[in-house]
């Protein structure tokens, strides 16, 4: 039996690793979820071997002389949980790799892995916005839209480990083309991610050619997601409109998750969620207009609490 299945909960400090497309973060985490040591390095995307070597050095540096019993990883990947194999990844060169076996060999301790959105959800359930809840849907809105599910107190993976791709629910069959390897149009990821927010800003500018967003586009200003969020929070009405459009798309998705999973909480995290109620308020209104009443009456839609620390803490939670 593989280490990923044999692993028991640790009563000692462990290492959690959050692998992202630009940065790899690692932390030494106590059983009380205290961050005892941490470090980060740029993600080496030059080759699979170079990235694994970099991760190995980072873990060694963070754990130092501490005899950690296990290491957990949050990966931007599709994972076969039966074998601990990474089938494919987003923005990092890890493809068709028996990751658990490889990193167990390199690190000399048992390893457990999961999708990065799953570990963020697990962290929020253990010590964040979802603490105490047993049925939680989490969405992370950023470059893409990640999803994590804790159902009846356990991470949900599906039959083989590929379940929980919540960003790839189609909410508009005639919508924009989705990103990456997804063959669909109109996925939540296409409409509620950073690119979806820029698309909404462009629609607002077209509808209001004399407005501030249209002037920004005409002036050659880089209108990215951060621009729209910052200016929306500062009161720019066009940016507020663009954020509301994304919020309504998010609400359509949330209504579907509420109807399917009947969660206690829907937790919203990621960089786009920094817009706060400018996105969450229209999302709640749209979801409330679409969801079935019995499950809607019990669910709350709340912002994530752990921010950028969720990945490392959630990876550690896999083995704590």
Short mmCIF file of N, CA and C in Angstrom, two decimals, residues 31-144:
data_model
loop_
_atom_site.label_atom_id
_atom_site.label_comp_id
_atom_site.label_asym_id
_atom_site.label_seq_id
_atom_site.Cartn_x
_atom_site.Cartn_y
_atom_site.Cartn_z
N UNK A 31 1.17 21.03 15.47
CA UNK A 31 -0.18 20.43 15.52
C UNK A 31 -1.28 21.44 15.87
N UNK A 32 -0.90 22.59 16.46
CA UNK A 32 -1.87 23.66 16.75
C UNK A 32 -1.95 24.67 15.61
N UNK A 33 -1.37 24.34 14.47
CA UNK A 33 -1.36 25.17 13.28
C UNK A 33 -0.62 26.49 13.50
N UNK A 34 0.42 26.46 14.30
CA UNK A 34 1.34 27.59 14.42
C UNK A 34 2.41 27.45 13.35
N UNK A 35 2.72 28.55 12.69
CA UNK A 35 3.77 28.54 11.66
C UNK A 35 5.11 28.78 12.36
N UNK A 36 5.89 27.72 12.52
CA UNK A 36 7.13 27.77 13.28
C UNK A 36 8.30 28.28 12.45
N UNK A 37 8.27 28.03 11.17
CA UNK A 37 9.31 28.50 10.25
C UNK A 37 8.70 28.51 8.86
N UNK A 38 9.16 29.39 8.01
CA UNK A 38 8.64 29.41 6.64
C UNK A 38 9.67 30.02 5.69
N UNK A 39 9.51 29.69 4.43
CA UNK A 39 10.39 30.23 3.38
C UNK A 39 9.65 30.11 2.05
N UNK A 40 10.12 30.80 1.06
CA UNK A 40 9.53 30.75 -0.28
C UNK A 40 10.62 30.99 -1.32
N UNK A 41 10.46 30.38 -2.47
CA UNK A 41 11.40 30.56 -3.58
C UNK A 41 10.59 30.70 -4.87
N UNK A 42 11.16 31.36 -5.88
CA UNK A 42 10.48 31.40 -7.18
C UNK A 42 10.32 29.99 -7.74
N UNK A 43 9.22 29.75 -8.39
CA UNK A 43 8.98 28.44 -9.00
C UNK A 43 9.88 28.26 -10.21
N UNK A 44 10.70 27.22 -10.18
CA UNK A 44 11.60 26.91 -11.30
C UNK A 44 10.84 26.09 -12.32
N UNK A 45 10.41 26.74 -13.38
CA UNK A 45 9.62 26.06 -14.41
C UNK A 45 10.46 25.60 -15.59
N UNK A 46 11.79 25.61 -15.43
CA UNK A 46 12.66 25.25 -16.56
C UNK A 46 12.54 23.77 -16.93
N UNK A 47 12.29 22.91 -15.93
CA UNK A 47 12.10 21.49 -16.19
C UNK A 47 11.50 20.83 -14.95
N UNK A 48 10.98 19.64 -15.13
CA UNK A 48 10.41 18.91 -14.00
C UNK A 48 11.48 18.61 -12.96
N UNK A 49 12.65 18.15 -13.42
CA UNK A 49 13.72 17.81 -12.50
C UNK A 49 14.21 19.00 -11.71
N UNK A 50 14.36 20.13 -12.39
CA UNK A 50 14.82 21.34 -11.69
C UNK A 50 13.82 21.78 -10.64
N UNK A 51 12.52 21.67 -10.94
CA UNK A 51 11.50 22.06 -9.98
C UNK A 51 11.52 21.14 -8.76
N UNK A 52 11.62 19.84 -8.99
CA UNK A 52 11.65 18.90 -7.87
C UNK A 52 12.89 19.11 -7.01
N UNK A 53 14.03 19.39 -7.63
CA UNK A 53 15.25 19.69 -6.86
C UNK A 53 15.05 20.93 -6.00
N UNK A 54 14.42 21.95 -6.55
CA UNK A 54 14.17 23.18 -5.82
C UNK A 54 13.26 22.94 -4.63
N UNK A 55 12.22 22.14 -4.83
CA UNK A 55 11.30 21.82 -3.74
C UNK A 55 12.02 21.04 -2.64
N UNK A 56 12.85 20.10 -3.04
CA UNK A 56 13.60 19.30 -2.07
C UNK A 56 14.49 20.19 -1.20
N UNK A 57 15.17 21.13 -1.80
CA UNK A 57 16.04 22.05 -1.05
C UNK A 57 15.20 22.93 -0.12
N UNK A 58 14.06 23.40 -0.60
CA UNK A 58 13.21 24.28 0.20
C UNK A 58 12.71 23.54 1.45
N UNK A 59 12.25 22.31 1.28
CA UNK A 59 11.77 21.54 2.43
C UNK A 59 12.88 21.29 3.42
N UNK A 60 14.07 20.95 2.92
CA UNK A 60 15.20 20.70 3.81
C UNK A 60 15.54 21.95 4.62
N UNK A 61 15.48 23.11 3.99
CA UNK A 61 15.79 24.34 4.69
C UNK A 61 14.76 24.69 5.75
N UNK A 62 13.49 24.45 5.45
CA UNK A 62 12.43 24.80 6.40
C UNK A 62 12.41 23.87 7.60
N UNK A 63 12.61 22.59 7.36
CA UNK A 63 12.55 21.67 8.50
C UNK A 63 13.83 21.70 9.31
N UNK A 64 14.95 22.12 8.71
CA UNK A 64 16.20 22.24 9.45
C UNK A 64 16.57 20.94 10.14
N UNK A 65 16.78 21.00 11.46
CA UNK A 65 17.16 19.82 12.23
C UNK A 65 15.94 19.11 12.83
N UNK A 66 14.74 19.63 12.55
CA UNK A 66 13.52 19.02 13.09
C UNK A 66 13.22 17.70 12.37
N UNK A 67 12.99 16.66 13.14
CA UNK A 67 12.68 15.35 12.57
C UNK A 67 11.18 15.27 12.27
N UNK A 68 10.78 15.85 11.16
CA UNK A 68 9.35 15.85 10.84
C UNK A 68 8.92 14.46 10.40
N UNK A 69 7.70 14.05 10.76
CA UNK A 69 7.22 12.71 10.40
C UNK A 69 6.60 12.63 9.01
N UNK A 70 6.26 13.78 8.42
CA UNK A 70 5.56 13.73 7.12
C UNK A 70 5.58 15.12 6.49
N UNK A 71 5.34 15.15 5.18
CA UNK A 71 5.24 16.40 4.43
C UNK A 71 3.98 16.36 3.58
N UNK A 72 3.21 17.45 3.62
CA UNK A 72 2.02 17.57 2.80
C UNK A 72 2.23 18.58 1.69
N UNK A 73 1.62 18.33 0.53
CA UNK A 73 1.77 19.20 -0.63
C UNK A 73 0.42 19.62 -1.17
N UNK A 74 0.26 20.91 -1.45
CA UNK A 74 -0.85 21.41 -2.24
C UNK A 74 -0.35 21.75 -3.62
N UNK A 75 -0.92 21.11 -4.64
CA UNK A 75 -0.40 21.21 -6.00
C UNK A 75 -1.48 21.74 -6.95
N UNK A 76 -1.07 22.56 -7.94
CA UNK A 76 -2.03 23.04 -8.94
C UNK A 76 -2.25 21.97 -10.02
N UNK A 77 -2.77 20.85 -9.59
CA UNK A 77 -2.70 19.65 -10.43
C UNK A 77 -3.97 18.81 -10.35
N UNK A 78 -4.12 17.96 -11.36
CA UNK A 78 -5.09 16.88 -11.33
C UNK A 78 -4.37 15.64 -10.81
N UNK A 79 -4.92 15.04 -9.76
CA UNK A 79 -4.21 14.00 -9.02
C UNK A 79 -5.04 12.73 -8.98
N UNK A 80 -4.41 11.60 -9.32
CA UNK A 80 -5.02 10.30 -9.13
C UNK A 80 -4.72 9.87 -7.70
N UNK A 81 -5.70 10.00 -6.81
CA UNK A 81 -5.48 9.71 -5.40
C UNK A 81 -5.28 8.21 -5.13
N UNK A 82 -5.61 7.36 -6.08
CA UNK A 82 -5.40 5.93 -5.88
C UNK A 82 -3.93 5.58 -5.87
N UNK A 83 -3.15 6.34 -6.62
CA UNK A 83 -1.74 5.99 -6.80
C UNK A 83 -0.78 7.10 -6.38
N UNK A 84 -1.31 8.30 -6.07
CA UNK A 84 -0.42 9.42 -5.76
C UNK A 84 0.28 9.99 -6.97
N UNK A 85 -0.32 9.78 -8.13
CA UNK A 85 0.28 10.25 -9.39
C UNK A 85 -0.36 11.56 -9.82
N UNK A 86 0.48 12.51 -10.23
CA UNK A 86 0.01 13.75 -10.83
C UNK A 86 -0.17 13.52 -12.32
N UNK A 87 -1.39 13.67 -12.81
CA UNK A 87 -1.67 13.46 -14.22
C UNK A 87 -1.29 14.68 -15.05
N UNK A 88 -1.65 15.87 -14.54
CA UNK A 88 -1.41 17.10 -15.29
C UNK A 88 -1.40 18.25 -14.30
N UNK A 89 -0.78 19.36 -14.70
CA UNK A 89 -0.67 20.52 -13.81
C UNK A 89 -0.86 21.80 -14.60
N UNK A 90 -1.19 22.87 -13.87
CA UNK A 90 -1.36 24.19 -14.46
C UNK A 90 -0.16 25.05 -14.10
N UNK A 91 0.53 25.54 -15.10
CA UNK A 91 1.63 26.51 -14.94
C UNK A 91 2.90 25.95 -14.31
N UNK A 92 2.96 24.64 -14.06
CA UNK A 92 4.19 24.03 -13.55
C UNK A 92 4.45 22.74 -14.33
N UNK A 93 5.74 22.38 -14.53
CA UNK A 93 6.08 21.22 -15.37
C UNK A 93 6.04 19.89 -14.61
N UNK A 94 4.89 19.56 -14.04
CA UNK A 94 4.72 18.26 -13.38
C UNK A 94 3.58 17.55 -14.08
N UNK A 95 3.92 16.56 -14.88
CA UNK A 95 2.95 15.84 -15.69
C UNK A 95 3.29 14.36 -15.66
N UNK A 96 2.25 13.52 -15.45
CA UNK A 96 2.42 12.07 -15.48
C UNK A 96 3.58 11.63 -14.59
N UNK A 97 3.53 12.05 -13.32
CA UNK A 97 4.61 11.77 -12.38
C UNK A 97 4.05 11.10 -11.13
N UNK A 98 4.65 9.98 -10.69
CA UNK A 98 4.25 9.38 -9.41
C UNK A 98 4.82 10.23 -8.27
N UNK A 99 4.16 11.36 -8.01
CA UNK A 99 4.71 12.40 -7.15
C UNK A 99 4.92 11.91 -5.73
N UNK A 100 3.97 11.17 -5.18
CA UNK A 100 4.11 10.69 -3.80
C UNK A 100 5.34 9.81 -3.66
N UNK A 101 5.51 8.85 -4.57
CA UNK A 101 6.66 7.96 -4.50
C UNK A 101 7.97 8.74 -4.69
N UNK A 102 7.98 9.67 -5.65
CA UNK A 102 9.20 10.43 -5.94
C UNK A 102 9.62 11.29 -4.76
N UNK A 103 8.67 12.03 -4.17
CA UNK A 103 9.04 12.93 -3.08
C UNK A 103 9.27 12.17 -1.78
N UNK A 104 8.62 11.02 -1.59
CA UNK A 104 8.93 10.18 -0.43
C UNK A 104 10.37 9.70 -0.52
N UNK A 105 10.79 9.31 -1.70
CA UNK A 105 12.18 8.88 -1.89
C UNK A 105 13.15 10.02 -1.63
N UNK A 106 12.83 11.20 -2.15
CA UNK A 106 13.74 12.34 -2.00
C UNK A 106 13.82 12.85 -0.56
N UNK A 107 12.68 12.88 0.12
CA UNK A 107 12.62 13.50 1.44
C UNK A 107 12.81 12.51 2.58
N UNK A 108 12.61 11.23 2.31
CA UNK A 108 12.83 10.22 3.33
C UNK A 108 11.73 10.13 4.37
N UNK A 109 10.58 10.73 4.10
CA UNK A 109 9.43 10.66 5.01
C UNK A 109 8.17 10.48 4.18
N UNK A 110 7.08 9.98 4.81
CA UNK A 110 5.83 9.85 4.06
C UNK A 110 5.33 11.20 3.53
N UNK A 111 4.69 11.16 2.38
CA UNK A 111 4.20 12.36 1.70
C UNK A 111 2.73 12.16 1.36
N UNK A 112 1.96 13.22 1.49
CA UNK A 112 0.57 13.21 1.04
C UNK A 112 0.33 14.44 0.19
N UNK A 113 -0.48 14.30 -0.85
CA UNK A 113 -0.70 15.39 -1.79
C UNK A 113 -2.18 15.59 -2.03
N UNK A 114 -2.51 16.82 -2.44
CA UNK A 114 -3.87 17.12 -2.87
C UNK A 114 -3.83 18.37 -3.74
N UNK A 115 -4.94 18.60 -4.41
CA UNK A 115 -5.09 19.81 -5.21
C UNK A 115 -5.00 21.05 -4.33
N UNK A 116 -4.46 22.14 -4.86
CA UNK A 116 -4.24 23.34 -4.04
C UNK A 116 -5.54 23.94 -3.52
N UNK A 117 -6.61 23.89 -4.30
CA UNK A 117 -7.88 24.42 -3.81
C UNK A 117 -8.46 23.52 -2.72
N UNK A 118 -8.25 22.22 -2.83
CA UNK A 118 -8.71 21.31 -1.77
C UNK A 118 -8.01 21.61 -0.45
N UNK A 119 -6.69 21.82 -0.50
CA UNK A 119 -5.99 22.06 0.77
C UNK A 119 -6.37 23.41 1.36
N UNK A 120 -6.64 24.41 0.51
CA UNK A 120 -7.11 25.70 1.02
C UNK A 120 -8.44 25.52 1.72
N UNK A 121 -9.33 24.72 1.14
CA UNK A 121 -10.62 24.44 1.75
C UNK A 121 -10.43 23.72 3.09
N UNK A 122 -9.54 22.77 3.12
CA UNK A 122 -9.29 22.03 4.36
C UNK A 122 -8.78 22.96 5.46
N UNK A 123 -7.89 23.88 5.10
CA UNK A 123 -7.38 24.83 6.09
C UNK A 123 -8.50 25.72 6.63
N UNK A 124 -9.36 26.20 5.75
CA UNK A 124 -10.46 27.06 6.20
C UNK A 124 -11.41 26.29 7.12
N UNK A 125 -11.60 25.00 6.86
CA UNK A 125 -12.47 24.19 7.71
C UNK A 125 -11.81 23.92 9.06
N UNK A 126 -10.51 23.67 9.05
CA UNK A 126 -9.83 23.36 10.31
C UNK A 126 -9.71 24.59 11.21
N UNK A 127 -9.28 25.73 10.65
CA UNK A 127 -8.97 26.88 11.52
C UNK A 127 -9.44 28.22 10.97
N UNK A 128 -10.18 28.23 9.87
CA UNK A 128 -10.56 29.49 9.24
C UNK A 128 -12.05 29.73 9.24
N UNK A 129 -12.54 30.26 8.14
CA UNK A 129 -13.94 30.68 8.05
C UNK A 129 -14.92 29.53 8.21
N UNK A 130 -14.49 28.31 7.90
CA UNK A 130 -15.38 27.16 7.99
C UNK A 130 -15.20 26.33 9.23
N UNK A 131 -14.50 26.87 10.24
CA UNK A 131 -14.21 26.09 11.45
C UNK A 131 -15.50 25.58 12.09
N UNK A 132 -15.53 24.28 12.31
CA UNK A 132 -16.70 23.67 12.95
C UNK A 132 -17.74 23.16 11.98
N UNK A 133 -17.66 23.54 10.72
CA UNK A 133 -18.64 23.08 9.73
C UNK A 133 -18.22 21.73 9.14
N UNK A 134 -19.18 20.95 8.71
CA UNK A 134 -18.87 19.63 8.15
C UNK A 134 -19.14 19.55 6.65
N UNK A 135 -19.90 20.51 6.11
CA UNK A 135 -20.20 20.50 4.68
C UNK A 135 -19.92 21.89 4.12
N UNK A 136 -18.82 22.00 3.39
CA UNK A 136 -18.32 23.31 2.95
C UNK A 136 -17.91 23.23 1.48
N UNK A 137 -18.34 24.22 0.73
CA UNK A 137 -17.84 24.44 -0.63
C UNK A 137 -16.93 25.66 -0.59
N UNK A 138 -15.73 25.54 -1.16
CA UNK A 138 -14.84 26.69 -1.24
C UNK A 138 -14.48 26.96 -2.70
N UNK A 139 -14.51 28.25 -3.07
CA UNK A 139 -14.08 28.69 -4.39
C UNK A 139 -12.93 29.67 -4.21
N UNK A 140 -11.89 29.51 -5.00
CA UNK A 140 -10.78 30.45 -5.00
C UNK A 140 -10.75 31.15 -6.35
N UNK A 141 -10.97 32.45 -6.33
CA UNK A 141 -11.07 33.26 -7.55
C UNK A 141 -9.75 33.96 -7.79
N UNK A 142 -9.06 33.57 -8.84
CA UNK A 142 -7.78 34.18 -9.16
C UNK A 142 -7.55 34.12 -10.66
N UNK A 143 -6.36 33.69 -11.06
CA UNK A 143 -6.08 33.49 -12.49
C UNK A 143 -7.09 32.51 -13.07
N UNK A 144 -7.43 31.50 -12.28
CA UNK A 144 -8.52 30.59 -12.61
C UNK A 144 -9.52 30.60 -11.47
#
